[in-house]
């Protein structure tokens, strides 16, 4: 709550349907958590800036685990947010999984699958038979993914190639290439291009006119 004191999980969950005019009571959430096999996803420990607050969250989760025997908790954080040396850790028995960087082979596999999926999700012209259209789209996807792979393998793009070991950044790269057929070479330029794509160009590709221009949308988001 406002004083930093933990409040019950079921009461917190009930605040969401209240804001969206849905009739799901705190008691119903409590019944689910207590009596059913329930999956609880908790994201963003690293986004809490205070170390003391992060310690409290871990302590709170330890208590939740003891009190809710049927609930399964998945707790996600960047490595910077979870440090035993700072006393920020889970005391209850748990399994830990780390999302590792993509290997070069995994990067290529991701790009090929991503371009195939996006190309095949397009709208097929009515006059083109499904089988021939899918074959054409797969060929187009393979050409696009190979161009990205060849571009990333150029010696002058070493810095960019190191960045895309991070899965999220590799997806950003794929999105930008699909839109522009070239890639920025710095991380900041990469994110800027990705943001512009999501605010404007992605909708325009689908024939949707954005309510705000890129510049206007960025001014709204700037704070």
PDB file of N, CA, C and O in Angstrom, residues 59-136:
ATOM      1  N   UNK A  59      10.482 -11.308   0.453  1.00  0.00           N
ATOM      2  CA  UNK A  59       9.944 -11.809   1.727  1.00  0.00           C
ATOM      3  C   UNK A  59       8.441 -12.053   1.599  1.00  0.00           C
ATOM      4  O   UNK A  59       7.919 -13.068   2.074  1.00  0.00           O
ATOM      5  N   UNK A  60       7.742 -11.138   0.938  1.00  0.00           N
ATOM      6  CA  UNK A  60       6.293 -11.278   0.717  1.00  0.00           C
ATOM      7  C   UNK A  60       5.993 -12.533  -0.087  1.00  0.00           C
ATOM      8  O   UNK A  60       5.075 -13.293   0.218  1.00  0.00           O
ATOM      9  N   UNK A  61       6.803 -12.782  -1.135  1.00  0.00           N
ATOM     10  CA  UNK A  61       6.570 -13.957  -1.965  1.00  0.00           C
ATOM     11  C   UNK A  61       6.848 -15.245  -1.191  1.00  0.00           C
ATOM     12  O   UNK A  61       6.153 -16.250  -1.376  1.00  0.00           O
ATOM     13  N   UNK A  62       7.862 -15.215  -0.331  1.00  0.00           N
ATOM     14  CA  UNK A  62       8.108 -16.379   0.522  1.00  0.00           C
ATOM     15  C   UNK A  62       6.868 -16.712   1.351  1.00  0.00           C
ATOM     16  O   UNK A  62       6.483 -17.877   1.482  1.00  0.00           O
ATOM     17  N   UNK A  63       6.224 -15.675   1.914  1.00  0.00           N
ATOM     18  CA  UNK A  63       5.012 -15.881   2.714  1.00  0.00           C
ATOM     19  C   UNK A  63       3.851 -16.377   1.855  1.00  0.00           C
ATOM     20  O   UNK A  63       3.068 -17.236   2.278  1.00  0.00           O
ATOM     21  N   UNK A  64       3.725 -15.804   0.626  1.00  0.00           N
ATOM     22  CA  UNK A  64       2.657 -16.241  -0.264  1.00  0.00           C
ATOM     23  C   UNK A  64       2.821 -17.723  -0.612  1.00  0.00           C
ATOM     24  O   UNK A  64       1.852 -18.478  -0.668  1.00  0.00           O
ATOM     25  N   UNK A  65       4.047 -18.123  -0.841  1.00  0.00           N
ATOM     26  CA  UNK A  65       4.309 -19.513  -1.190  1.00  0.00           C
ATOM     27  C   UNK A  65       3.882 -20.452  -0.055  1.00  0.00           C
ATOM     28  O   UNK A  65       3.304 -21.512  -0.283  1.00  0.00           O
ATOM     29  N   UNK A  66       4.167 -20.043   1.177  1.00  0.00           N
ATOM     30  CA  UNK A  66       3.795 -20.883   2.322  1.00  0.00           C
ATOM     31  C   UNK A  66       2.285 -20.924   2.532  1.00  0.00           C
ATOM     32  O   UNK A  66       1.740 -21.944   2.957  1.00  0.00           O
ATOM     33  N   UNK A  67       1.609 -19.811   2.222  1.00  0.00           N
ATOM     34  CA  UNK A  67       0.186 -19.729   2.516  1.00  0.00           C
ATOM     35  C   UNK A  67      -0.722 -20.216   1.406  1.00  0.00           C
ATOM     36  O   UNK A  67      -1.911 -20.456   1.634  1.00  0.00           O
ATOM     37  N   UNK A  68      -0.178 -20.340   0.197  1.00  0.00           N
ATOM     38  CA  UNK A  68      -1.001 -20.739  -0.957  1.00  0.00           C
ATOM     39  C   UNK A  68      -0.394 -21.987  -1.588  1.00  0.00           C
ATOM     40  O   UNK A  68       0.326 -21.920  -2.592  1.00  0.00           O
ATOM     41  N   UNK A  69      -0.711 -23.121  -1.005  1.00  0.00           N
ATOM     42  CA  UNK A  69      -0.097 -24.369  -1.433  1.00  0.00           C
ATOM     43  C   UNK A  69      -0.464 -24.809  -2.828  1.00  0.00           C
ATOM     44  O   UNK A  69       0.289 -25.547  -3.467  1.00  0.00           O
ATOM     45  N   UNK A  70      -1.613 -24.377  -3.340  1.00  0.00           N
ATOM     46  CA  UNK A  70      -2.041 -24.783  -4.679  1.00  0.00           C
ATOM     47  C   UNK A  70      -1.533 -23.852  -5.775  1.00  0.00           C
ATOM     48  O   UNK A  70      -1.631 -24.190  -6.960  1.00  0.00           O
ATOM     49  N   UNK A  71      -1.046 -22.681  -5.410  1.00  0.00           N
ATOM     50  CA  UNK A  71      -0.616 -21.701  -6.414  1.00  0.00           C
ATOM     51  C   UNK A  71       0.826 -21.978  -6.838  1.00  0.00           C
ATOM     52  O   UNK A  71       1.681 -22.291  -6.006  1.00  0.00           O
ATOM     53  N   UNK A  72       1.072 -21.869  -8.142  1.00  0.00           N
ATOM     54  CA  UNK A  72       2.415 -21.987  -8.694  1.00  0.00           C
ATOM     55  C   UNK A  72       2.874 -20.591  -9.113  1.00  0.00           C
ATOM     56  O   UNK A  72       2.205 -19.928  -9.896  1.00  0.00           O
ATOM     57  N   UNK A  73       3.999 -20.145  -8.586  1.00  0.00           N
ATOM     58  CA  UNK A  73       4.486 -18.796  -8.849  1.00  0.00           C
ATOM     59  C   UNK A  73       5.639 -18.820  -9.851  1.00  0.00           C
ATOM     60  O   UNK A  73       6.556 -19.634  -9.743  1.00  0.00           O
ATOM     61  N   UNK A  74       5.568 -17.919 -10.833  1.00  0.00           N
ATOM     62  CA  UNK A  74       6.686 -17.656 -11.734  1.00  0.00           C
ATOM     63  C   UNK A  74       7.095 -16.202 -11.514  1.00  0.00           C
ATOM     64  O   UNK A  74       6.290 -15.285 -11.679  1.00  0.00           O
ATOM     65  N   UNK A  75       8.355 -16.012 -11.159  1.00  0.00           N
ATOM     66  CA  UNK A  75       8.865 -14.723 -10.691  1.00  0.00           C
ATOM     67  C   UNK A  75       9.974 -14.312 -11.653  1.00  0.00           C
ATOM     68  O   UNK A  75      10.982 -15.001 -11.764  1.00  0.00           O
ATOM     69  N   UNK A  76       9.796 -13.223 -12.415  1.00  0.00           N
ATOM     70  CA  UNK A  76      10.789 -12.867 -13.433  1.00  0.00           C
ATOM     71  C   UNK A  76      11.491 -11.569 -13.097  1.00  0.00           C
ATOM     72  O   UNK A  76      10.895 -10.637 -12.539  1.00  0.00           O
ATOM     73  N   UNK A  77      12.753 -11.493 -13.476  1.00  0.00           N
ATOM     74  CA  UNK A  77      13.562 -10.312 -13.203  1.00  0.00           C
ATOM     75  C   UNK A  77      14.823 -10.352 -14.058  1.00  0.00           C
ATOM     76  O   UNK A  77      15.293 -11.427 -14.439  1.00  0.00           O
ATOM     77  N   UNK A  78      15.350  -9.197 -14.371  1.00  0.00           N
ATOM     78  CA  UNK A  78      16.704  -9.155 -14.904  1.00  0.00           C
ATOM     79  C   UNK A  78      17.671  -9.518 -13.778  1.00  0.00           C
ATOM     80  O   UNK A  78      17.359  -9.367 -12.607  1.00  0.00           O
ATOM     81  N   UNK A  79      18.859  -9.958 -14.169  1.00  0.00           N
ATOM     82  CA  UNK A  79      19.837 -10.369 -13.158  1.00  0.00           C
ATOM     83  C   UNK A  79      20.204  -9.216 -12.224  1.00  0.00           C
ATOM     84  O   UNK A  79      20.543  -9.440 -11.062  1.00  0.00           O
ATOM     85  N   UNK A  80      20.106  -7.985 -12.727  1.00  0.00           N
ATOM     86  CA  UNK A  80      20.468  -6.831 -11.895  1.00  0.00           C
ATOM     87  C   UNK A  80      19.507  -6.625 -10.731  1.00  0.00           C
ATOM     88  O   UNK A  80      19.842  -5.941  -9.765  1.00  0.00           O
ATOM     89  N   UNK A  81      18.306  -7.196 -10.811  1.00  0.00           N
ATOM     90  CA  UNK A  81      17.317  -6.979  -9.755  1.00  0.00           C
ATOM     91  C   UNK A  81      17.317  -8.036  -8.679  1.00  0.00           C
ATOM     92  O   UNK A  81      16.634  -7.898  -7.664  1.00  0.00           O
ATOM     93  N   UNK A  82      18.098  -9.107  -8.877  1.00  0.00           N
ATOM     94  CA  UNK A  82      18.053 -10.253  -7.963  1.00  0.00           C
ATOM     95  C   UNK A  82      19.474 -10.604  -7.558  1.00  0.00           C
ATOM     96  O   UNK A  82      20.199 -11.258  -8.302  1.00  0.00           O
ATOM     97  N   UNK A  83      19.894 -10.132  -6.373  1.00  0.00           N
ATOM     98  CA  UNK A  83      21.278 -10.319  -5.959  1.00  0.00           C
ATOM     99  C   UNK A  83      21.335 -10.808  -4.523  1.00  0.00           C
ATOM    100  O   UNK A  83      20.930 -10.097  -3.590  1.00  0.00           O
ATOM    101  N   UNK A  84      21.865 -12.019  -4.354  1.00  0.00           N
ATOM    102  CA  UNK A  84      21.968 -12.575  -3.006  1.00  0.00           C
ATOM    103  C   UNK A  84      22.885 -11.741  -2.122  1.00  0.00           C
ATOM    104  O   UNK A  84      22.668 -11.639  -0.909  1.00  0.00           O
ATOM    105  N   UNK A  85      23.916 -11.141  -2.708  1.00  0.00           N
ATOM    106  CA  UNK A  85      24.851 -10.329  -1.922  1.00  0.00           C
ATOM    107  C   UNK A  85      24.153  -9.135  -1.288  1.00  0.00           C
ATOM    108  O   UNK A  85      24.579  -8.630  -0.247  1.00  0.00           O
ATOM    109  N   UNK A  86      23.075  -8.672  -1.928  1.00  0.00           N
ATOM    110  CA  UNK A  86      22.294  -7.552  -1.383  1.00  0.00           C
ATOM    111  C   UNK A  86      21.155  -8.038  -0.488  1.00  0.00           C
ATOM    112  O   UNK A  86      20.349  -7.226  -0.021  1.00  0.00           O
ATOM    113  N   UNK A  87      21.058  -9.354  -0.298  1.00  0.00           N
ATOM    114  CA  UNK A  87      19.963  -9.895   0.505  1.00  0.00           C
ATOM    115  C   UNK A  87      18.657  -9.979  -0.245  1.00  0.00           C
ATOM    116  O   UNK A  87      17.598 -10.149   0.354  1.00  0.00           O
ATOM    117  N   UNK A  88      18.721  -9.870  -1.580  1.00  0.00           N
ATOM    118  CA  UNK A  88      17.521  -9.943  -2.408  1.00  0.00           C
ATOM    119  C   UNK A  88      17.463 -11.341  -3.022  1.00  0.00           C
ATOM    120  O   UNK A  88      18.148 -11.632  -4.007  1.00  0.00           O
ATOM    121  N   UNK A  89      16.694 -12.226  -2.416  1.00  0.00           N
ATOM    122  CA  UNK A  89      16.627 -13.602  -2.884  1.00  0.00           C
ATOM    123  C   UNK A  89      15.399 -14.288  -2.313  1.00  0.00           C
ATOM    124  O   UNK A  89      14.813 -13.848  -1.325  1.00  0.00           O
ATOM    125  N   UNK A  90      15.013 -15.372  -2.972  1.00  0.00           N
ATOM    126  CA  UNK A  90      13.919 -16.195  -2.483  1.00  0.00           C
ATOM    127  C   UNK A  90      14.479 -17.263  -1.551  1.00  0.00           C
ATOM    128  O   UNK A  90      15.454 -17.939  -1.886  1.00  0.00           O
ATOM    129  N   UNK A  91      13.853 -17.416  -0.397  1.00  0.00           N
ATOM    130  CA  UNK A  91      14.304 -18.408   0.572  1.00  0.00           C
ATOM    131  C   UNK A  91      13.644 -19.761   0.357  1.00  0.00           C
ATOM    132  O   UNK A  91      14.163 -20.782   0.793  1.00  0.00           O
ATOM    133  N   UNK A  92      12.476 -19.765  -0.283  1.00  0.00           N
ATOM    134  CA  UNK A  92      11.753 -21.023  -0.469  1.00  0.00           C
ATOM    135  C   UNK A  92      12.415 -21.838  -1.577  1.00  0.00           C
ATOM    136  O   UNK A  92      13.064 -21.271  -2.473  1.00  0.00           O
ATOM    137  N   UNK A  93      12.282 -23.174  -1.554  1.00  0.00           N
ATOM    138  CA  UNK A  93      12.834 -23.987  -2.652  1.00  0.00           C
ATOM    139  C   UNK A  93      12.213 -23.579  -3.986  1.00  0.00           C
ATOM    140  O   UNK A  93      10.995 -23.406  -4.084  1.00  0.00           O
ATOM    141  N   UNK A  94      13.036 -23.426  -5.002  1.00  0.00           N
ATOM    142  CA  UNK A  94      12.515 -22.997  -6.302  1.00  0.00           C
ATOM    143  C   UNK A  94      13.469 -23.436  -7.404  1.00  0.00           C
ATOM    144  O   UNK A  94      14.629 -23.757  -7.153  1.00  0.00           O
ATOM    145  N   UNK A  95      12.952 -23.457  -8.626  1.00  0.00           N
ATOM    146  CA  UNK A  95      13.757 -23.729  -9.806  1.00  0.00           C
ATOM    147  C   UNK A  95      14.121 -22.400 -10.461  1.00  0.00           C
ATOM    148  O   UNK A  95      13.285 -21.511 -10.565  1.00  0.00           O
ATOM    149  N   UNK A  96      15.368 -22.282 -10.893  1.00  0.00           N
ATOM    150  CA  UNK A  96      15.811 -21.058 -11.552  1.00  0.00           C
ATOM    151  C   UNK A  96      16.122 -21.361 -13.022  1.00  0.00           C
ATOM    152  O   UNK A  96      16.778 -22.353 -13.339  1.00  0.00           O
ATOM    153  N   UNK A  97      15.645 -20.514 -13.902  1.00  0.00           N
ATOM    154  CA  UNK A  97      15.945 -20.630 -15.331  1.00  0.00           C
ATOM    155  C   UNK A  97      16.459 -19.292 -15.830  1.00  0.00           C
ATOM    156  O   UNK A  97      15.864 -18.249 -15.531  1.00  0.00           O
ATOM    157  N   UNK A  98      17.548 -19.299 -16.564  1.00  0.00           N
ATOM    158  CA  UNK A  98      18.125 -18.077 -17.118  1.00  0.00           C
ATOM    159  C   UNK A  98      17.921 -18.049 -18.627  1.00  0.00           C
ATOM    160  O   UNK A  98      18.216 -19.039 -19.309  1.00  0.00           O
ATOM    161  N   UNK A  99      17.416 -16.936 -19.140  1.00  0.00           N
ATOM    162  CA  UNK A  99      17.290 -16.751 -20.583  1.00  0.00           C
ATOM    163  C   UNK A  99      18.655 -16.313 -21.107  1.00  0.00           C
ATOM    164  O   UNK A  99      19.132 -15.221 -20.783  1.00  0.00           O
ATOM    165  N   UNK A 100      19.265 -17.175 -21.884  1.00  0.00           N
ATOM    166  CA  UNK A 100      20.619 -16.905 -22.361  1.00  0.00           C
ATOM    167  C   UNK A 100      20.574 -16.195 -23.722  1.00  0.00           C
ATOM    168  O   UNK A 100      19.547 -16.157 -24.389  1.00  0.00           O
ATOM    169  N   UNK A 101      21.723 -15.648 -24.104  1.00  0.00           N
ATOM    170  CA  UNK A 101      21.830 -15.030 -25.430  1.00  0.00           C
ATOM    171  C   UNK A 101      21.685 -16.089 -26.513  1.00  0.00           C
ATOM    172  O   UNK A 101      22.033 -17.256 -26.327  1.00  0.00           O
ATOM    173  N   UNK A 102      21.171 -15.661 -27.677  1.00  0.00           N
ATOM    174  CA  UNK A 102      21.088 -16.543 -28.834  1.00  0.00           C
ATOM    175  C   UNK A 102      22.496 -16.836 -29.380  1.00  0.00           C
ATOM    176  O   UNK A 102      23.332 -15.927 -29.490  1.00  0.00           O
ATOM    177  N   UNK A 103      22.722 -18.070 -29.766  1.00  0.00           N
ATOM    178  CA  UNK A 103      23.926 -18.404 -30.524  1.00  0.00           C
ATOM    179  C   UNK A 103      23.722 -17.957 -31.969  1.00  0.00           C
ATOM    180  O   UNK A 103      22.585 -17.699 -32.399  1.00  0.00           O
ATOM    181  N   UNK A 104      24.785 -17.864 -32.769  1.00  0.00           N
ATOM    182  CA  UNK A 104      24.607 -17.495 -34.191  1.00  0.00           C
ATOM    183  C   UNK A 104      23.629 -18.414 -34.913  1.00  0.00           C
ATOM    184  O   UNK A 104      22.812 -17.946 -35.718  1.00  0.00           O
ATOM    185  N   UNK A 105      23.683 -19.710 -34.611  1.00  0.00           N
ATOM    186  CA  UNK A 105      22.751 -20.643 -35.254  1.00  0.00           C
ATOM    187  C   UNK A 105      21.313 -20.332 -34.842  1.00  0.00           C
ATOM    188  O   UNK A 105      20.398 -20.353 -35.685  1.00  0.00           O
ATOM    189  N   UNK A 106      21.090 -20.039 -33.572  1.00  0.00           N
ATOM    190  CA  UNK A 106      19.737 -19.715 -33.093  1.00  0.00           C
ATOM    191  C   UNK A 106      19.238 -18.410 -33.694  1.00  0.00           C
ATOM    192  O   UNK A 106      18.046 -18.256 -33.968  1.00  0.00           O
ATOM    193  N   UNK A 107      20.145 -17.457 -33.889  1.00  0.00           N
ATOM    194  CA  UNK A 107      19.751 -16.194 -34.522  1.00  0.00           C
ATOM    195  C   UNK A 107      19.225 -16.447 -35.933  1.00  0.00           C
ATOM    196  O   UNK A 107      18.181 -15.911 -36.323  1.00  0.00           O
ATOM    197  N   UNK A 108      19.941 -17.259 -36.688  1.00  0.00           N
ATOM    198  CA  UNK A 108      19.508 -17.558 -38.056  1.00  0.00           C
ATOM    199  C   UNK A 108      18.183 -18.307 -38.057  1.00  0.00           C
ATOM    200  O   UNK A 108      17.291 -18.012 -38.864  1.00  0.00           O
ATOM    201  N   UNK A 109      18.039 -19.262 -37.154  1.00  0.00           N
ATOM    202  CA  UNK A 109      16.799 -20.032 -37.078  1.00  0.00           C
ATOM    203  C   UNK A 109      15.623 -19.129 -36.736  1.00  0.00           C
ATOM    204  O   UNK A 109      14.541 -19.241 -37.324  1.00  0.00           O
ATOM    205  N   UNK A 110      15.834 -18.213 -35.781  1.00  0.00           N
ATOM    206  CA  UNK A 110      14.770 -17.279 -35.395  1.00  0.00           C
ATOM    207  C   UNK A 110      14.358 -16.418 -36.581  1.00  0.00           C
ATOM    208  O   UNK A 110      13.162 -16.237 -36.853  1.00  0.00           O
ATOM    209  N   UNK A 111      15.334 -15.858 -37.289  1.00  0.00           N
ATOM    210  CA  UNK A 111      15.023 -14.968 -38.412  1.00  0.00           C
ATOM    211  C   UNK A 111      14.232 -15.699 -39.493  1.00  0.00           C
ATOM    212  O   UNK A 111      13.260 -15.155 -40.038  1.00  0.00           O
ATOM    213  N   UNK A 112      14.624 -16.923 -39.806  1.00  0.00           N
ATOM    214  CA  UNK A 112      13.921 -17.676 -40.843  1.00  0.00           C
ATOM    215  C   UNK A 112      12.472 -17.943 -40.430  1.00  0.00           C
ATOM    216  O   UNK A 112      11.538 -17.774 -41.233  1.00  0.00           O
ATOM    217  N   UNK A 113      12.275 -18.346 -39.184  1.00  0.00           N
ATOM    218  CA  UNK A 113      10.918 -18.632 -38.717  1.00  0.00           C
ATOM    219  C   UNK A 113      10.087 -17.351 -38.621  1.00  0.00           C
ATOM    220  O   UNK A 113       8.898 -17.340 -38.952  1.00  0.00           O
ATOM    221  N   UNK A 114      10.709 -16.258 -38.170  1.00  0.00           N
ATOM    222  CA  UNK A 114       9.970 -14.994 -38.000  1.00  0.00           C
ATOM    223  C   UNK A 114       9.478 -14.474 -39.348  1.00  0.00           C
ATOM    224  O   UNK A 114       8.317 -14.104 -39.493  1.00  0.00           O
ATOM    225  N   UNK A 115      10.359 -14.463 -40.350  1.00  0.00           N
ATOM    226  CA  UNK A 115       9.965 -13.941 -41.659  1.00  0.00           C
ATOM    227  C   UNK A 115       8.920 -14.838 -42.317  1.00  0.00           C
ATOM    228  O   UNK A 115       7.996 -14.350 -42.970  1.00  0.00           O
ATOM    229  N   UNK A 116       9.042 -16.155 -42.138  1.00  0.00           N
ATOM    230  CA  UNK A 116       8.023 -17.045 -42.697  1.00  0.00           C
ATOM    231  C   UNK A 116       6.664 -16.787 -42.048  1.00  0.00           C
ATOM    232  O   UNK A 116       5.640 -16.738 -42.731  1.00  0.00           O
ATOM    233  N   UNK A 117       6.670 -16.638 -40.733  1.00  0.00           N
ATOM    234  CA  UNK A 117       5.410 -16.418 -40.020  1.00  0.00           C
ATOM    235  C   UNK A 117       4.756 -15.113 -40.452  1.00  0.00           C
ATOM    236  O   UNK A 117       3.545 -15.062 -40.717  1.00  0.00           O
ATOM    237  N   UNK A 118       5.534 -14.038 -40.562  1.00  0.00           N
ATOM    238  CA  UNK A 118       4.951 -12.739 -40.922  1.00  0.00           C
ATOM    239  C   UNK A 118       4.490 -12.728 -42.378  1.00  0.00           C
ATOM    240  O   UNK A 118       3.440 -12.165 -42.695  1.00  0.00           O
ATOM    241  N   UNK A 119       5.269 -13.347 -43.263  1.00  0.00           N
ATOM    242  CA  UNK A 119       4.865 -13.363 -44.670  1.00  0.00           C
ATOM    243  C   UNK A 119       3.600 -14.189 -44.884  1.00  0.00           C
ATOM    244  O   UNK A 119       2.730 -13.822 -45.687  1.00  0.00           O
ATOM    245  N   UNK A 120       3.480 -15.292 -44.162  1.00  0.00           N
ATOM    246  CA  UNK A 120       2.302 -16.149 -44.332  1.00  0.00           C
ATOM    247  C   UNK A 120       1.079 -15.614 -43.599  1.00  0.00           C
ATOM    248  O   UNK A 120      -0.025 -16.117 -43.788  1.00  0.00           O
ATOM    249  N   UNK A 121       1.260 -14.601 -42.772  1.00  0.00           N
ATOM    250  CA  UNK A 121       0.114 -14.013 -42.077  1.00  0.00           C
ATOM    251  C   UNK A 121      -0.494 -12.851 -42.854  1.00  0.00           C
ATOM    252  O   UNK A 121      -1.443 -12.215 -42.391  1.00  0.00           O
ATOM    253  N   UNK A 122       0.049 -12.567 -44.029  1.00  0.00           N
ATOM    254  CA  UNK A 122      -0.496 -11.499 -44.849  1.00  0.00           C
ATOM    255  C   UNK A 122      -1.826 -11.896 -45.489  1.00  0.00           C
ATOM    256  O   UNK A 122      -2.322 -13.010 -45.315  1.00  0.00           O
ATOM    257  N   UNK A 123      -2.390 -10.975 -46.220  1.00  0.00           N
ATOM    258  CA  UNK A 123      -3.688 -11.204 -46.875  1.00  0.00           C
ATOM    259  C   UNK A 123      -3.451 -11.721 -48.285  1.00  0.00           C
ATOM    260  O   UNK A 123      -2.776 -11.082 -49.087  1.00  0.00           O
ATOM    261  N   UNK A 124      -4.003 -12.866 -48.586  1.00  0.00           N
ATOM    262  CA  UNK A 124      -3.833 -13.478 -49.904  1.00  0.00           C
ATOM    263  C   UNK A 124      -4.829 -12.871 -50.893  1.00  0.00           C
ATOM    264  O   UNK A 124      -6.021 -12.795 -50.626  1.00  0.00           O
ATOM    265  N   UNK A 125      -4.351 -12.437 -52.071  1.00  0.00           N
ATOM    266  CA  UNK A 125      -5.273 -11.958 -53.113  1.00  0.00           C
ATOM    267  C   UNK A 125      -6.228 -13.085 -53.527  1.00  0.00           C
ATOM    268  O   UNK A 125      -5.818 -14.235 -53.666  1.00  0.00           O
ATOM    269  N   UNK A 126      -7.480 -12.759 -53.708  1.00  0.00           N
ATOM    270  CA  UNK A 126      -8.492 -13.783 -54.013  1.00  0.00           C
ATOM    271  C   UNK A 126      -8.182 -14.546 -55.298  1.00  0.00           C
ATOM    272  O   UNK A 126      -8.508 -15.729 -55.421  1.00  0.00           O
ATOM    273  N   UNK A 127      -7.546 -13.882 -56.255  1.00  0.00           N
ATOM    274  CA  UNK A 127      -7.319 -14.540 -57.548  1.00  0.00           C
ATOM    275  C   UNK A 127      -6.128 -15.501 -57.521  1.00  0.00           C
ATOM    276  O   UNK A 127      -5.900 -16.240 -58.482  1.00  0.00           O
ATOM    277  N   UNK A 128      -5.347 -15.492 -56.431  1.00  0.00           N
ATOM    278  CA  UNK A 128      -4.157 -16.350 -56.341  1.00  0.00           C
ATOM    279  C   UNK A 128      -4.489 -17.597 -55.539  1.00  0.00           C
ATOM    280  O   UNK A 128      -4.945 -17.498 -54.400  1.00  0.00           O
ATOM    281  N   UNK A 129      -4.277 -18.800 -56.092  1.00  0.00           N
ATOM    282  CA  UNK A 129      -4.558 -20.044 -55.349  1.00  0.00           C
ATOM    283  C   UNK A 129      -3.716 -20.110 -54.073  1.00  0.00           C
ATOM    284  O   UNK A 129      -2.572 -19.635 -54.039  1.00  0.00           O
ATOM    285  N   UNK A 130      -4.284 -20.703 -53.040  1.00  0.00           N
ATOM    286  CA  UNK A 130      -3.631 -20.757 -51.729  1.00  0.00           C
ATOM    287  C   UNK A 130      -2.261 -21.410 -51.805  1.00  0.00           C
ATOM    288  O   UNK A 130      -1.282 -20.884 -51.261  1.00  0.00           O
ATOM    289  N   UNK A 131      -2.158 -22.537 -52.470  1.00  0.00           N
ATOM    290  CA  UNK A 131      -0.893 -23.275 -52.497  1.00  0.00           C
ATOM    291  C   UNK A 131       0.219 -22.467 -53.143  1.00  0.00           C
ATOM    292  O   UNK A 131       1.339 -22.385 -52.621  1.00  0.00           O
ATOM    293  N   UNK A 132      -0.075 -21.848 -54.285  1.00  0.00           N
ATOM    294  CA  UNK A 132       0.958 -21.074 -54.971  1.00  0.00           C
ATOM    295  C   UNK A 132       1.302 -19.807 -54.189  1.00  0.00           C
ATOM    296  O   UNK A 132       2.457 -19.370 -54.161  1.00  0.00           O
ATOM    297  N   UNK A 133       0.294 -19.215 -53.534  1.00  0.00           N
ATOM    298  CA  UNK A 133       0.553 -18.014 -52.728  1.00  0.00           C
ATOM    299  C   UNK A 133       1.469 -18.343 -51.554  1.00  0.00           C
ATOM    300  O   UNK A 133       2.420 -17.605 -51.271  1.00  0.00           O
ATOM    301  N   UNK A 134       1.203 -19.461 -50.866  1.00  0.00           N
ATOM    302  CA  UNK A 134       2.042 -19.847 -49.727  1.00  0.00           C
ATOM    303  C   UNK A 134       3.469 -20.146 -50.170  1.00  0.00           C
ATOM    304  O   UNK A 134       4.429 -19.777 -49.486  1.00  0.00           O
ATOM    305  N   UNK A 135       3.608 -20.807 -51.320  1.00  0.00           N
ATOM    306  CA  UNK A 135       4.945 -21.087 -51.846  1.00  0.00           C
ATOM    307  C   UNK A 135       5.690 -19.793 -52.148  1.00  0.00           C
ATOM    308  O   UNK A 135       6.877 -19.639 -51.812  1.00  0.00           O
ATOM    309  N   UNK A 136       4.994 -18.844 -52.755  1.00  0.00           N
ATOM    310  CA  UNK A 136       5.589 -17.548 -53.078  1.00  0.00           C
ATOM    311  C   UNK A 136       6.004 -16.805 -51.810  1.00  0.00           C
ATOM    312  O   UNK A 136       7.092 -16.222 -51.746  1.00  0.00           O
TER     313      UNK A 136
END
